[in-house]
Amino acid sequence: MQLSLTENNDIILQNRVLVDVDIDPMSRKVYIELEQPSLLNNQADVDRLVDSLRACCGDQVTVPLKMMNKVGEALREGDWRVTATLARFGAVWQVIDIEPGDRMARHYGLAVDLGTTTVVGYLVDLSTGQIMATEADYNGQIQYGMDILTRIYLAGTPGGCKQLQDAVVETLNKIILGLAQKCRVERREISAVTVGANSTMIHLLLGLDPSRICQAPYIPVVNLPGYLKVSDIGLQVNPHAPLYCLPGVGSYVGGDVLGGILASGLHKKPELALFVDIGTNGEMVLGNEEWLMACAGAAGPALEGDVAHDGMRAEPGAVYQVRIDPETKDVNYKTIAGQKAVGICGSGLVDCLAELLLAGIIDRAGKFRSRSREFVVVPAAESATGRDITFTQTDIDNLMRTKGAVNAALETLLEGVGCGLTDITTFYAAGAFGQYLNLESAIIIGLYPDLPREHMIRLGNSSGEGARLVLISDASRREVEKIARSITYFELNAKEEFMNRFVGSKFLPHTNLDYYPTVKQKMMQRGLIQE
Amino acid sequence: MQLSLTENNDIILQNRVLVDVDIDPMSRKVYIELEQPSLLNNQADVDRLVDSLRACCGDQVTVPLKMMNKVGEALREGDWRVTATLARFGAVWQVIDIEPGDRMARHYGLAVDLGTTTVVGYLVDLSTGQIMATEADYNGQIQYGMDILTRIYLAGTPGGCKQLQDAVVETLNKIILGLAQKCRVERREISAVTVGANSTMIHLLLGLDPSRICQAPYIPVVNLPGYLKVSDIGLQVNPHAPLYCLPGVGSYVGGDVLGGILASGLHKKPELALFVDIGTNGEMVLGNEEWLMACAGAAGPALEGDVAHDGMRAEPGAVYQVRIDPETKDVNYKTIAGQKAVGICGSGLVDCLAELLLAGIIDRAGKFRSRSREFVVVPAAESATGRDITFTQTDIDNLMRTKGAVNAALETLLEGVGCGLTDITTFYAAGAFGQYLNLESAIIIGLYPDLPREHMIRLGNSSGEGARLVLISDASRREVEKIARSITYFELNAKEEFMNRFVGSKFLPHTNLDYYPTVKQKMMQRGLIQE
């Protein structure tokens, strides 16, 4: 399966660089010139190398058994001048490659954003920390089920876990091959891999049993897997390279979210910030340099596009932008890649809902003011399918439920820490959906808070950016582990108030319109409400 | 091949315990009771375990990926009461097993003396440090060649290295199975393995190329392999268990010798001591608590028995003790297992040489005083072969060359440090041969120095004892690594004097009889020499 995202491809792949770090990557290359052995200097090959590497990497330098024969060959081939590649495994630096001569210039790593739907790989030059190339593809597990629950169920059947692991490893190996070819890099020159993903994706990547993730009390096998080896799962890079997965804090707040926090830097600032990543699940983190609190809930697939009546994934032909003239009710829409409209993707659905509200076609409860049960976005004559592309009452209800769940989660979280919506200073939107969505529409429907726009930051692929940061900076790695250990996970399913609020927050943009001053103003200007 | 050593079996297997250590083994068992997870305490299984283990094992506790699924099962099966087994890998404690309930009492390790000919395994109770059972077998590599050079040559042919590795691993796995059955221990309950062996045996065990060991400047691949994994080579114990090989200091002074030093404790005493391990190669270490100097040389196979005219390995039917009446010249001999004589083993050959000298049958140059070219030890009528079993002039010449080489090595070493023979206070004889040999005979022929007998200590299987010490005590492991780093390796082949002395030291017991006062006295008493 080739990823066919085009126009929005760049957006999905893009990392927003907010955090500046000193380069101290997960692997190191060291060029050394060794004294040639003689009868009077007869130290063994491996010991000679290790002693010399201790000077730069400290006491804990080790050489895996499978590397040992290679050491002697490289030392002699390079006439005792070699470049060693070392990788960090906790307190230990392990020699993972040795090449004759000076190969300092060729030092690469791979940062991965492993999504349920899309997998993005970034080839990183570990000398500079810069991204050299990006490759994306659908997660090969999709063939076994689009949604995460289907996959968790499959993983519980005999051989299922292995099947799902193989599928995603195959996807990653395709991405690795693509990146290597693009940049003329040998795959064995990739000497470290970091992954940002939700807990279930990490479990399936590592071959761990995900079954307890979806059963109370929602206990994953591991949240902090630490340094593993790529050879444990079969990634086709340097076989001794470390595999580091960003830590998670609970079954529903995974390494993708922690990578996002890291990439936003919100944990190092004094002001209260809200971080939101909305996809099938909605995760949010509230906090500042002193404390962090996270929660998650099933946002429902309404925003993913494909449950809506004419919903679809963000692929060519998807309507991703909709404008409705408040006077004429004429519709103006845009499709991905400019192709004839096939359906509506998530951001198009949010636009529809916002525009229908502002055009006065639906009320604040999300009901059509007329007797209509649907709204035609693209007439049959213009569509690729020859049928009307519509936005229905059911679609509206689904979207409202999703946004209601997000509102309720946020308010439960705020109440838990004794703050209100108005205390939030900065808002970060993570993930492809956050990047792609029209910010104003998201505010109008109440999915995002109504803050000064300069305090609303789209992070792009912050899971991938978090993975890049830990790949190139050990300080960042320690930081994200510290975040994981200090963050408080707020289990929404355990809170009765949450369900109550969920029921109570189904107005557009919010039951209490005062929380949404700019939306209130727009609606008043259009005569849709009175002061 | 079943090891058929009988009478001398006990001696080969025996460890002389000279050193007392605090028990701090390479693996640990920890019994813990964990809090059950809940919605409000939703830490992941592995993280919950690791956090609790940090209390006793420090910050660097890791869980291998392949163990992670098992953690969740064991925690639930044991109702959150489990016993974890952790093994040391340098600075890291790795969780290598987890069992439901309290399994503290079952904690085992394996110490191995891996000889070119014989392999001995000791099953050690890691709670007490005591040996529970011993198993010995011939090294399966013998089928490819008795001597080490043949094996090094074979290792250089395609597939040869793997073949030799497989052979010795098979031997070890047979020994492991035997030990486990004897003591009703599950093989996976063996949680650490330590090995004492010469450098070539370590290379062949680990699948490392030994070819440069026998080519100047004699550089091994590694002398300090550190912590490896049993799964790297396929030992059938806990698959995550560490494999630790005693470090060596040169191609010809290996971990067997360093284990011997460790077991003797000579490196912690103020007086000058000499440690000797004579087999096919002769290794010796001279030193005290302040310095250590080692050398090695090919002793030649004369002492191994099988090159002599009627030589044989120390197996049933081998003449191992010979006495000659100085008056009647009657021979009195003993055979292993009391069977009819088949041939003469190493210790019998040394006895022959010493007794022939004291009986005045040969002179101090090792020549028969009569025109005889051989001496009948066992007449045809008494032998199992129906032929005379004899000790020939060629046998004498070979033995003299061997003992001359040992003398020369020692004197070169002494001169190197500015000491004389008389400065040596204590003498340690290592290895099976050292254990089995008649001490007086070894002194009479000048193979051992002529010291007060209470300062002459036979160490037994000190390579195995060294392996046991590092298995049960991390202080010992650090000690032997310190020895390896501090010892000076004295390359005899690089010294011209050595070859000169080799030529000059071919008298019995020594060119300078004053170095051997008790032998001088015996010879004078018998009228063989005048003052």
Coordinates of N, CA, C and O in Angstrom, one line a residue, chain A residues 268-412:
Chain A
K268 N 8.3 23.2 30.6 CA 9.4 24.0 31.1 C 9.0 25.5 31.2 O 9.9 26.3 31.4
K269 N 7.7 25.7 31.0 CA 7.2 27.1 31.1 C 6.3 27.3 32.3 O 5.6 26.4 32.7
P270 N 6.3 28.6 32.8 CA 5.5 28.8 34.0 C 4.0 28.9 33.7 O 3.2 28.5 34.6
E271 N 3.6 29.3 32.5 CA 2.2 29.5 32.3 C 1.4 28.2 32.1 O 2.0 27.2 31.6
L272 N 0.1 28.2 32.4 CA -0.7 27.0 32.3 C -1.0 26.8 30.8 O -1.4 27.7 30.1
A273 N -0.7 25.6 30.4 CA -0.9 25.3 29.0 C -1.8 24.0 28.8 O -1.8 23.2 29.7
L274 N -2.5 24.0 27.7 CA -3.3 22.8 27.4 C -2.8 22.2 26.1 O -2.6 22.9 25.1
F275 N -2.5 20.9 26.1 CA -2.0 20.2 25.0 C -3.1 19.2 24.6 O -3.6 18.4 25.4
V276 N -3.5 19.2 23.3 CA -4.6 18.3 22.9 C -4.2 17.6 21.6 O -3.6 18.2 20.7
D277 N -4.4 16.3 21.6 CA -4.2 15.5 20.4 C -5.5 14.7 20.2 O -5.8 13.8 20.9
I278 N -6.2 15.1 19.2 CA -7.5 14.4 18.9 C -7.4 13.6 17.6 O -7.0 14.0 16.6
G279 N -7.7 12.3 17.8 CA -7.9 11.4 16.7 C -9.0 10.5 17.1 O -10.1 11.0 17.5
T280 N -8.8 9.2 16.9 CA -9.9 8.3 17.4 C -10.0 8.4 18.9 O -11.1 8.4 19.4
N281 N -8.9 8.5 19.6 CA -8.9 8.9 21.0 C -8.5 10.3 21.1 O -7.8 10.8 20.3
G282 N -9.0 10.9 22.1 CA -8.6 12.3 22.4 C -7.7 12.2 23.6 O -8.1 11.7 24.6
E283 N -6.5 12.8 23.6 CA -5.7 12.9 24.7 C -5.5 14.3 25.0 O -5.3 15.1 24.1
M284 N -5.4 14.7 26.3 CA -5.1 16.0 26.7 C -4.2 16.1 27.9 O -4.3 15.2 28.8
V285 N -3.4 17.1 27.9 CA -2.4 17.3 29.0 C -2.5 18.7 29.4 O -2.5 19.6 28.6
L286 N -2.7 18.9 30.7 CA -2.8 20.3 31.3 C -1.6 20.4 32.2 O -1.3 19.5 33.0
G287 N -1.0 21.6 32.2 CA 0.1 21.8 33.2 C 1.1 22.9 32.8 O 0.9 23.7 31.9
N288 N 2.2 22.8 33.6 CA 3.2 23.8 33.4 C 4.5 23.2 33.9 O 4.6 22.0 34.1
E289 N 5.5 24.1 34.2 CA 6.8 23.6 34.7 C 6.7 22.9 36.1 O 7.6 22.1 36.5
E290 N 5.6 23.1 36.8 CA 5.5 22.6 38.1 C 4.7 21.3 38.2 O 5.0 20.4 39.0
W291 N 3.7 21.1 37.4 CA 2.9 19.9 37.4 C 2.3 19.6 36.0 O 2.2 20.5 35.2
L292 N 2.0 18.4 35.8 CA 1.4 17.9 34.6 C 0.3 16.9 34.9 O 0.5 16.0 35.7
M293 N -0.8 17.1 34.2 CA -1.9 16.1 34.4 C -2.5 15.7 33.0 O -2.7 16.6 32.2
A294 N -2.7 14.5 32.9 CA -3.1 14.0 31.6 C -4.4 13.2 31.7 O -4.6 12.5 32.7
C295 N -5.2 13.2 30.6 CA -6.3 12.3 30.6 C -6.6 11.9 29.2 O -6.0 12.5 28.2
A296 N -7.4 10.9 29.0 CA -7.7 10.5 27.6 C -9.1 9.9 27.6 O -9.6 9.4 28.6
G297 N -9.7 9.9 26.5 CA -11.0 9.3 26.3 C -11.3 9.0 24.9 O -10.6 9.5 24.0
A298 N -12.1 8.0 24.7 CA -12.5 7.7 23.3 C -13.2 8.9 22.7 O -14.3 9.2 23.1
A299 N -12.6 9.6 21.8 CA -13.3 10.7 21.1 C -14.3 10.1 20.1 O -15.2 10.8 19.7
G300 N -14.1 8.9 19.8 CA -15.0 8.3 18.8 C -14.4 8.6 17.4 O -13.7 9.6 17.3
P301 N -14.8 7.8 16.5 CA -14.2 8.0 15.1 C -14.8 9.1 14.3 O -14.4 9.2 13.1
A302 N -15.7 9.8 14.9 CA -16.4 10.8 14.1 C -15.5 11.8 13.3 O -15.8 12.2 12.2
L303 N -14.3 12.1 13.9 CA -13.4 13.0 13.3 C -12.5 12.4 12.3 O -11.8 13.0 11.5
E304 N -12.5 11.1 12.3 CA -11.6 10.4 11.4 C -12.2 10.3 10.0 O -11.6 9.9 9.0
G305 N -13.4 10.7 9.9 CA -14.0 10.8 8.5 C -14.8 9.6 8.2 O -16.0 9.8 7.8
D306 N -14.3 8.5 8.3 CA -15.0 7.4 7.6 C -16.2 6.8 8.2 O -16.9 5.9 7.7
V307 N -16.7 7.3 9.4 CA -18.0 6.9 9.9 C -19.1 7.8 9.4 O -20.3 7.4 9.5
A308 N -18.7 9.0 8.9 CA -19.8 9.9 8.5 C -20.4 9.3 7.2 O -19.9 8.5 6.5
H309 N -21.6 9.8 6.9 CA -22.4 9.3 5.8 C -21.6 9.4 4.5 O -21.5 8.4 3.8
D310 N -20.9 10.5 4.3 CA -20.1 10.6 3.1 C -18.6 10.9 3.5 O -17.9 11.5 2.8
G311 N -18.3 10.3 4.7 CA -17.0 10.6 5.2 C -15.9 9.7 4.5 O -16.2 8.7 3.9
M312 N -14.7 10.2 4.6 CA -13.6 9.4 4.0 C -12.3 9.9 4.7 O -12.2 10.9 5.3
R313 N -11.2 9.1 4.4 CA -9.9 9.5 4.9 C -9.4 10.7 4.1 O -9.9 11.0 3.0
A314 N -8.4 11.3 4.7 CA -7.8 12.5 4.0 C -7.0 12.1 2.8 O -5.8 12.1 2.9
E315 N -7.7 11.7 1.7 CA -7.0 11.3 0.5 C -7.5 12.2 -0.6 O -8.5 12.9 -0.5
P316 N -6.8 12.1 -1.8 CA -7.3 12.9 -2.9 C -8.8 12.8 -3.2 O -9.3 11.6 -3.2
G317 N -9.4 13.9 -3.4 CA -10.9 13.9 -3.6 C -11.7 14.1 -2.4 O -12.9 14.3 -2.4
A318 N -11.0 14.2 -1.3 CA -11.7 14.5 0.0 C -11.9 16.0 0.1 O -11.0 16.8 -0.1
V319 N -13.2 16.4 0.5 CA -13.5 17.8 0.8 C -12.9 18.1 2.1 O -13.2 17.5 3.1
Y320 N -11.9 19.0 2.1 CA -11.2 19.3 3.4 C -11.5 20.7 3.9 O -11.2 21.0 5.0
Q321 N -12.2 21.5 3.0 CA -12.5 22.9 3.4 C -13.9 23.2 2.9 O -14.2 22.9 1.7
V322 N -14.7 23.8 3.8 CA -16.1 24.1 3.4 C -16.4 25.6 3.9 O -16.1 25.9 5.0
R323 N -17.0 26.4 3.0 CA -17.5 27.7 3.4 C -18.9 27.9 2.9 O -19.2 27.5 1.8
I324 N -19.8 28.4 3.8 CA -21.1 28.6 3.4 C -21.5 30.1 3.5 O -21.2 30.7 4.6
D325 N -21.9 30.7 2.4 CA -22.3 32.1 2.4 C -23.5 32.3 3.3 O -24.5 31.6 3.1
P326 N -23.4 33.1 4.4 CA -24.5 33.2 5.3 C -25.7 33.8 4.7 O -26.9 33.5 5.1
E327 N -25.6 34.6 3.6 CA -26.7 35.1 2.9 C -27.4 34.1 2.0 O -28.5 33.7 2.1
T328 N -26.5 33.7 1.0 CA -27.1 32.9 -0.1 C -27.1 31.4 0.3 O -27.8 30.6 -0.4
K329 N -26.4 31.1 1.3 CA -26.2 29.6 1.7 C -25.5 28.8 0.6 O -25.5 27.6 0.6
D330 N -24.8 29.6 -0.3 CA -24.0 28.9 -1.3 C -22.8 28.2 -0.7 O -22.2 28.8 0.2
V331 N -22.5 27.1 -1.2 CA -21.3 26.4 -0.6 C -20.1 26.5 -1.5 O -20.2 26.5 -2.7
N332 N -19.0 26.8 -0.8 CA -17.7 26.9 -1.5 C -16.8 25.8 -0.8 O -16.6 25.8 0.4
Y333 N -16.3 24.9 -1.6 CA -15.5 23.8 -1.0 C -14.2 23.6 -1.7 O -14.0 24.0 -2.9
K334 N -13.2 22.9 -1.0 CA -11.9 22.6 -1.7 C -11.7 21.1 -1.4 O -12.0 20.5 -0.3
T335 N -11.1 20.4 -2.4 CA -10.7 19.0 -2.2 C -9.2 18.8 -2.2 O -8.5 19.6 -2.8
I336 N -8.8 17.7 -1.6 CA -7.4 17.4 -1.6 C -7.0 17.0 -3.0 O -7.7 16.3 -3.7
A337 N -5.9 17.6 -3.4 CA -5.3 17.4 -4.8 C -6.2 18.0 -5.9 O -6.0 17.8 -7.1
G338 N -7.2 18.8 -5.4 CA -8.0 19.5 -6.4 C -8.9 18.5 -7.3 O -9.5 18.9 -8.3
Q339 N -9.0 17.3 -6.9 CA -9.8 16.3 -7.7 C -11.2 16.5 -7.4 O -11.7 17.1 -6.4
K340 N -12.0 15.8 -8.3 CA -13.5 15.8 -8.1 C -13.8 15.2 -6.7 O -13.2 14.2 -6.3
A341 N -14.8 15.8 -6.1 CA -15.1 15.4 -4.7 C -15.6 13.9 -4.6 O -16.5 13.5 -5.4
V342 N -15.0 13.2 -3.7 CA -15.4 11.8 -3.4 C -16.2 11.7 -2.1 O -17.1 10.9 -2.0
G343 N -15.8 12.5 -1.2 CA -16.4 12.5 0.2 C -15.8 13.6 1.0 O -15.2 14.5 0.5
I344 N -16.0 13.5 2.3 CA -15.6 14.6 3.2 C -14.7 14.0 4.3 O -15.0 13.0 4.9
C345 N -13.5 14.6 4.5 CA -12.6 14.1 5.5 C -12.9 14.9 6.8 O -13.7 15.9 6.8
G346 N -12.2 14.6 7.8 CA -12.4 15.1 9.2 C -12.5 16.6 9.2 O -13.4 17.2 9.8
S347 N -11.5 17.3 8.6 CA -11.5 18.7 8.7 C -12.7 19.4 8.0 O -13.2 20.4 8.4
G348 N -13.1 18.7 6.9 CA -14.2 19.1 6.1 C -15.5 19.0 7.0 O -16.4 19.9 6.9
L349 N -15.6 18.0 7.8 CA -16.8 17.7 8.6 C -16.9 18.8 9.7 O -17.9 19.4 9.9
V350 N -15.7 19.2 10.3 CA -15.7 20.2 11.3 C -16.1 21.6 10.7 O -16.9 22.3 11.2
D351 N -15.5 21.8 9.5 CA -15.9 23.1 8.7 C -17.4 23.1 8.5 O -18.1 24.1 8.7
C352 N -18.0 22.0 8.0 CA -19.4 21.9 7.8 C -20.2 22.3 9.0 O -21.1 23.1 9.0
L353 N -19.9 21.7 10.1 CA -20.6 21.9 11.4 C -20.5 23.4 11.8 O -21.5 24.0 12.1
A354 N -19.3 24.0 11.7 CA -19.1 25.4 12.1 C -19.9 26.3 11.1 O -20.5 27.2 11.6
E355 N -19.8 26.0 9.9 CA -20.4 26.9 8.9 C -21.9 26.8 8.9 O -22.6 27.8 8.8
L356 N -22.4 25.6 9.2 CA -23.9 25.4 9.3 C -24.4 26.2 10.5 O -25.5 26.8 10.4
L357 N -23.6 26.2 11.6 CA -24.0 27.0 12.7 C -24.0 28.5 12.4 O -25.0 29.2 12.7
L358 N -22.9 29.0 11.8 CA -22.8 30.4 11.6 C -23.7 30.9 10.5 O -24.2 32.0 10.5
A359 N -24.1 30.0 9.6 CA -25.1 30.3 8.5 C -26.5 30.2 9.0 O -27.5 30.5 8.3
G360 N -26.7 29.8 10.3 CA -28.0 29.7 10.9 C -28.8 28.5 10.4 O -30.0 28.5 10.6
I361 N -28.2 27.6 9.7 CA -28.9 26.4 9.2 C -29.2 25.4 10.3 O -30.2 24.7 10.3
I362 N -28.3 25.3 11.3 CA -28.6 24.5 12.5 C -28.5 25.4 13.7 O -28.0 26.5 13.7
D363 N -29.1 24.9 14.8 CA -29.1 25.7 16.0 C -28.0 25.3 16.9 O -27.2 24.4 16.6
R364 N -27.9 25.9 18.1 CA -26.8 25.6 19.0 C -26.8 24.2 19.5 O -25.8 23.7 20.0
A365 N -28.0 23.5 19.5 CA -28.1 22.1 19.9 C -27.7 21.2 18.8 O -27.8 20.0 18.9
G366 N -27.4 21.8 17.6 CA -27.0 21.0 16.5 C -28.1 20.4 15.7 O -28.0 19.4 15.0
K367 N -29.3 21.0 15.8 CA -30.4 20.5 15.0 C -30.7 21.4 13.8 O -30.6 22.7 14.0
F368 N -31.1 20.9 12.7 CA -31.5 21.7 11.5 C -32.7 22.5 11.9 O -33.6 22.0 12.6
R369 N -32.6 23.8 11.6 CA -33.7 24.7 11.9 C -34.9 24.3 11.0 O -36.1 24.5 11.4
S370 N -34.7 23.9 9.8 CA -35.7 23.5 8.9 C -36.0 22.0 9.2 O -35.4 21.5 10.1
R371 N -36.9 21.4 8.4 CA -37.2 20.0 8.7 C -36.2 19.1 8.0 O -36.3 17.9 8.1
S372 N -35.2 19.7 7.4 CA -34.2 19.0 6.7 C -33.5 18.0 7.6 O -33.4 18.2 8.8
R373 N -33.0 16.9 7.0 CA -32.2 15.9 7.7 C -30.8 15.8 7.2 O -30.0 15.1 7.7
E374 N -30.6 16.6 6.2 CA -29.2 16.6 5.6 C -28.9 17.9 4.9 O -29.8 18.6 4.5
F375 N -27.6 18.1 4.6 CA -27.2 19.3 3.9 C -26.3 18.9 2.8 O -25.4 18.1 3.0
V376 N -26.6 19.3 1.6 CA -25.8 18.9 0.4 C -24.6 19.8 0.3 O -24.7 21.0 0.1
V377 N -23.4 19.2 0.5 CA -22.2 19.9 0.4 C -21.7 20.0 -1.1 O -21.3 21.0 -1.6
V378 N -21.7 18.8 -1.8 CA -21.4 18.8 -3.2 C -22.5 18.2 -3.9 O -22.9 17.0 -3.7
P379 N -23.1 18.9 -4.9 CA -24.2 18.3 -5.6 C -23.7 17.2 -6.6 O -22.5 17.2 -7.0
A380 N -24.6 16.3 -6.9 CA -24.3 15.1 -7.7 C -23.5 15.5 -9.0 O -22.6 14.8 -9.4
A381 N -24.0 16.6 -9.6 CA -23.4 17.0 -10.8 C -21.9 17.3 -10.8 O -21.2 17.1 -11.8
E382 N -21.5 17.7 -9.6 CA -20.0 18.1 -9.4 C -19.2 16.9 -8.9 O -18.0 17.0 -8.9
S383 N -19.8 15.9 -8.3 CA -19.1 14.9 -7.6 C -18.5 13.8 -8.5 O -19.0 13.6 -9.6
A384 N -17.5 13.2 -7.9 CA -16.9 12.1 -8.7 C -17.7 10.8 -8.7 O -17.6 10.0 -9.5
T385 N -18.7 10.8 -7.7 CA -19.5 9.6 -7.5 C -20.8 9.7 -8.3 O -21.5 8.7 -8.4
G386 N -21.1 10.9 -8.7 CA -22.4 11.1 -9.4 C -23.6 11.1 -8.4 O -24.7 11.1 -8.8
R387 N -23.3 11.2 -7.1 CA -24.3 11.3 -6.1 C -24.0 12.5 -5.3 O -22.9 13.0 -5.2
D388 N -25.1 13.1 -4.7 CA -24.9 14.2 -3.7 C -23.9 13.8 -2.6 O -24.0 12.6 -2.1
I389 N -23.0 14.7 -2.3 CA -22.2 14.4 -1.1 C -22.8 15.3 0.0 O -22.9 16.5 -0.1
T390 N -23.3 14.6 1.1 CA -24.1 15.3 2.1 C -23.5 15.2 3.5 O -22.7 14.3 3.8
F391 N -24.0 16.1 4.3 CA -23.6 16.2 5.7 C -25.0 16.0 6.5 O -25.9 16.8 6.4
T392 N -25.1 14.9 7.2 CA -26.4 14.5 7.7 C -26.6 14.9 9.2 O -25.6 15.2 9.9
Q393 N -27.8 14.8 9.7 CA -28.1 15.0 11.1 C -27.3 14.0 12.0 O -26.8 14.3 13.0
T394 N -27.2 12.8 11.5 CA -26.5 11.7 12.2 C -25.0 12.1 12.3 O -24.4 12.0 13.4
D395 N -24.5 12.7 11.2 CA -23.1 13.1 11.2 C -22.9 14.2 12.3 O -22.0 14.3 13.0
I396 N -23.9 15.1 12.3 CA -23.8 16.2 13.3 C -23.9 15.7 14.7 O -23.1 16.0 15.5
D397 N -24.8 14.7 14.9 CA -24.9 14.1 16.3 C -23.6 13.5 16.7 O -23.2 13.6 17.8
N398 N -23.0 12.8 15.8 CA -21.7 12.1 16.1 C -20.6 13.1 16.4 O -19.9 12.9 17.4
L399 N -20.5 14.1 15.6 CA -19.5 15.2 15.9 C -19.8 15.9 17.2 O -18.8 16.2 17.9
M400 N -21.0 16.1 17.5 CA -21.4 16.8 18.7 C -21.0 15.9 19.9 O -20.5 16.4 20.9
R401 N -21.2 14.6 19.8 CA -20.8 13.7 20.9 C -19.3 13.8 21.1 O -18.8 13.8 22.2
T402 N -18.6 13.8 20.0 CA -17.1 13.8 20.1 C -16.7 15.1 20.8 O -15.9 15.1 21.7
K403 N -17.2 16.2 20.3 CA -16.7 17.5 20.9 C -17.2 17.6 22.3 O -16.5 18.1 23.2
G404 N -18.4 17.0 22.6 CA -18.9 17.0 24.0 C -18.0 16.2 24.9 O -17.7 16.6 26.0
A405 N -17.5 15.1 24.4 CA -16.6 14.3 25.2 C -15.3 15.0 25.5 O -14.7 15.0 26.6
V406 N -14.8 15.8 24.4 CA -13.6 16.5 24.6 C -13.8 17.6 25.7 O -13.0 17.8 26.6
N407 N -14.9 18.4 25.5 CA -15.2 19.4 26.5 C -15.3 18.8 27.9 O -14.7 19.4 28.9
A408 N -16.0 17.7 28.0 CA -16.2 17.1 29.4 C -14.9 16.7 30.0 O -14.6 16.9 31.2
A409 N -14.0 16.1 29.1 CA -12.7 15.6 29.6 C -11.9 16.8 30.2 O -11.4 16.8 31.3
L410 N -11.9 17.9 29.4 CA -11.1 19.1 29.8 C -11.7 19.7 31.1 O -10.9 20.0 32.0
E411 N -13.0 19.8 31.2 CA -13.6 20.4 32.4 C -13.4 19.5 33.6 O -13.1 20.0 34.7
T412 N -13.4 18.2 33.4 CA -13.2 17.3 34.5 C -11.7 17.5 35.0 O -11.4 17.5 36.2

